[in-house]
């Protein structure tokens, strides 16, 4: 069954290896009831890719974003990190769904003048000021700065709680500084130069080559038609039905986010595996909190007990539009080894049925447009296990334990920014989503198409997957992956979009890649 007369062309084809069960929309903003109470530890997006900055091809970049929907003018406190929390990036090098390496960010906020803050003499009395700064800022040592954020970086080998923990340093120092948020152009005459001064060359124990680190505010890099999507998808999500331009986007160019970025040598990540790594991010708080009826800046409340995971993120929008409402908080607390308990959301996804309910009539279809191949083995393969090509693996690790994580084949060379395709793998840009995820990958369009059954139709990847007789740019390059057949997905070859495009050329070509944040005020 076709809907209207729209057809899908190769260049705008479905993205093969997409994390199909991500549903649509691509980031994780206020995705579960409990995390909405604690935005400081709410993970929003996770990027993992071979570094494409010229000369840095031997590295993998990780960017873990937190604190969604930061209005640039959101003062006077802006968006410090939670100093009671621990923020982590976990890497599984062999596919057993257990972390082999964990990078930890641990923040500490301090006031100037030994905790007293910047003060002004008012009528002979020194009185602390209410603002972040008492004047313009050009560097970390400026006396005008009232509050500063520092953080420690650690790497843990083995279990994140019981493994060997070692400090990461820069020039022998184990204390890093997070730049102030972009208050405005008057406060920061040159914010880009100011923020760039907080990119650190780091010495990682066990790595022969230094890496890099940055923690600070960036412009939101994720494009999505967010308001319309959650208003029962208040648009017809097909090319030609809505304009595909930035006017549809309500995140990019409006909000900022806090990025925790690392660049790590590939040799330090692959371990004894096959070169494919999996990764995810978490944020945790101590188990108990007691509110102080007489709070101070240093101790507004008292925390204690074991770390309890509050936020978890790898592939985009899993918890927002895949996991059912009763289990969203449970997913945030779970480890990848526990994902089989929630596998029904992948094998029997509800999002295609919701799209059928909302759009069958609008799209001119006469019957159910949701894929019928239940259980969705296509989604399980690309979402929980990685893809094994006919002549080897692509994103499947050396051990296969079904688990939700972003996977990256580190043997695939990076694509330069100028030639990256926002649709990644099926646009034959093998370094893109879902082989990891880059800031310029249009995961929304990719995931919309895959969840509606794109993998049941032929895709132009025969040559890339090493299928005998397949020749690139010919009809023989189009192959069926064997999960299902076209009849199982009546609209799987249609050009689903959300109308909010993204492109790598809109962002930086160097670490930390995401753009300078939007100022709270312009001159």
Phi, psi and omega in degrees: 000133176255155174249123186054221182236014183287141176232158182260134179257160184304313184296336179248028187291169177298155177266118189301298193271022184299152175286087196300321184286000176294347174083267183216231181001343152092352174223176188235091184243114179053050194274346183223152184306313186289320185292338177296340178281339187229071185297337181297336181247017180274109176287133185252313180216152177226126178244140177213121185199155170297129182300129179252008169297131181308131179086000183241027185293344180275013184237158168248133176259133173244132175230115178251116182263143180223165178063086186287157167055051180280109174293127184304331182268017189283054178268181005273351183270340179057222197226067174290159176277164182277113183285352175270352184261167170233131182252133189223147170242122185251139179236127174253115186266349185234357172090015179269009178068018178239137182294136172259328175226144174225129174257126186247133171250125182231112190264154178215124181257135182225150174266153178295167175057052176057040175089359180271340181084166175291132183234153174243144179277111181244106180061036178086003180240132175281120184237129181295140179279159183267358189253169180292327182221161177251014181172189181295153183233132175234344181202169185295336185268004183299133181290348180283344185285126183268325181228136180231142175255130173244162174211152172258148176240129178231156170237133181245128175262126183091207181304134186296337182258332184241358182282182180282123181252131181225149182279141170264136184232166174225112183060031181087352180267141180249017181234121183250158183243136174263128180295153173298152176295162186281084182301319180166171187286338176285319179293322183238099179299330179215081185294324182300313178294320178301309183294321181298336180289353179256015169275121187252137163281128188238146174259115182259120178307132180092352180251130181285337184246137178295152173250199178220156180217149174206138172225120181176175182287140177224162172291137177304129183258001186261130181253129178198148175274071195294313183299314181291324182300313185272357168269058182053040182049072188279055176194162174267109193278059178228143174303131183098341180265335177225149177293138181259077182213170187296341180297341179276347187272138178239026172236298179301138179074010176231332187226161174248175180208162176257124184252134170249109190241138176227145169238120190235136177302138182303320183301336181275353188252328191281339176055222181262012181281197183261016180093351174266127178245151172244151183208156176204163179243153175217164168223138185227152175235156173299154190295327186237143176226133176239121180287136180269120179292347176233069188291149172242170177302316183288326187221077175289336175206169183245128178250153176195166178097182183290156175294136177235123182291129182250332186222143178214140182203137168220275176289151186291137169059024177300309186286335183285316188233007177246306182289134180293152185307321181296338187246009183296315179292326177295318178299318179299331182269347188277157171261158182305329179296345182260005189291339179299335180293338181247015186295338181299333179291341177266313182290330181231065189289146180268339184300315177301323178293323177294320178296322177298315180300318186280331193232358182305310182289317182298329181270000178077019179277153182254355182211179182302127180263355179287143177302144184256358182280079179255129000290151186280081179298332177297319180288322178300316183298314185272342186261323188246340185235345190082164185261130173257115177287168182302327182245035179140190183259153172249291176247016177268136183275172186294331171244139184247102171244115184304123183193150182272112175202159174279131184243144182224125172275104186288351178280344180280121182293152180289151174264130178303151184305318187295338183245011177291143176255131183297343178266004170062232196302311185286343169278014176066027169256089191290349179272003184255181181306135006262021167278081194075198178206130177254160180301331183267008179279129181274078185291339180293305180298318180302309186289324176303317183289318183291319181295336179268012168104025182300327184285354173279346182255164179295140180232149188276062184228017181301313181295319182294327180270003175076026180285130185301132178087352181280130180238128183300143178067023172231172180299332181292345180285342181274120185226155172262134185278355173088004178282324185196178183238163183307325181297338179285341185226084188298336178240021183293344179255019180266150186276072177294137176215165171251358176084005180240089185285162176218154183208140182300332183289349175280352185236182186287165179248015182211155178304134006268021169072311181291149189288160172307136183296162177285138181284149176291337178207144179249146177284000000 
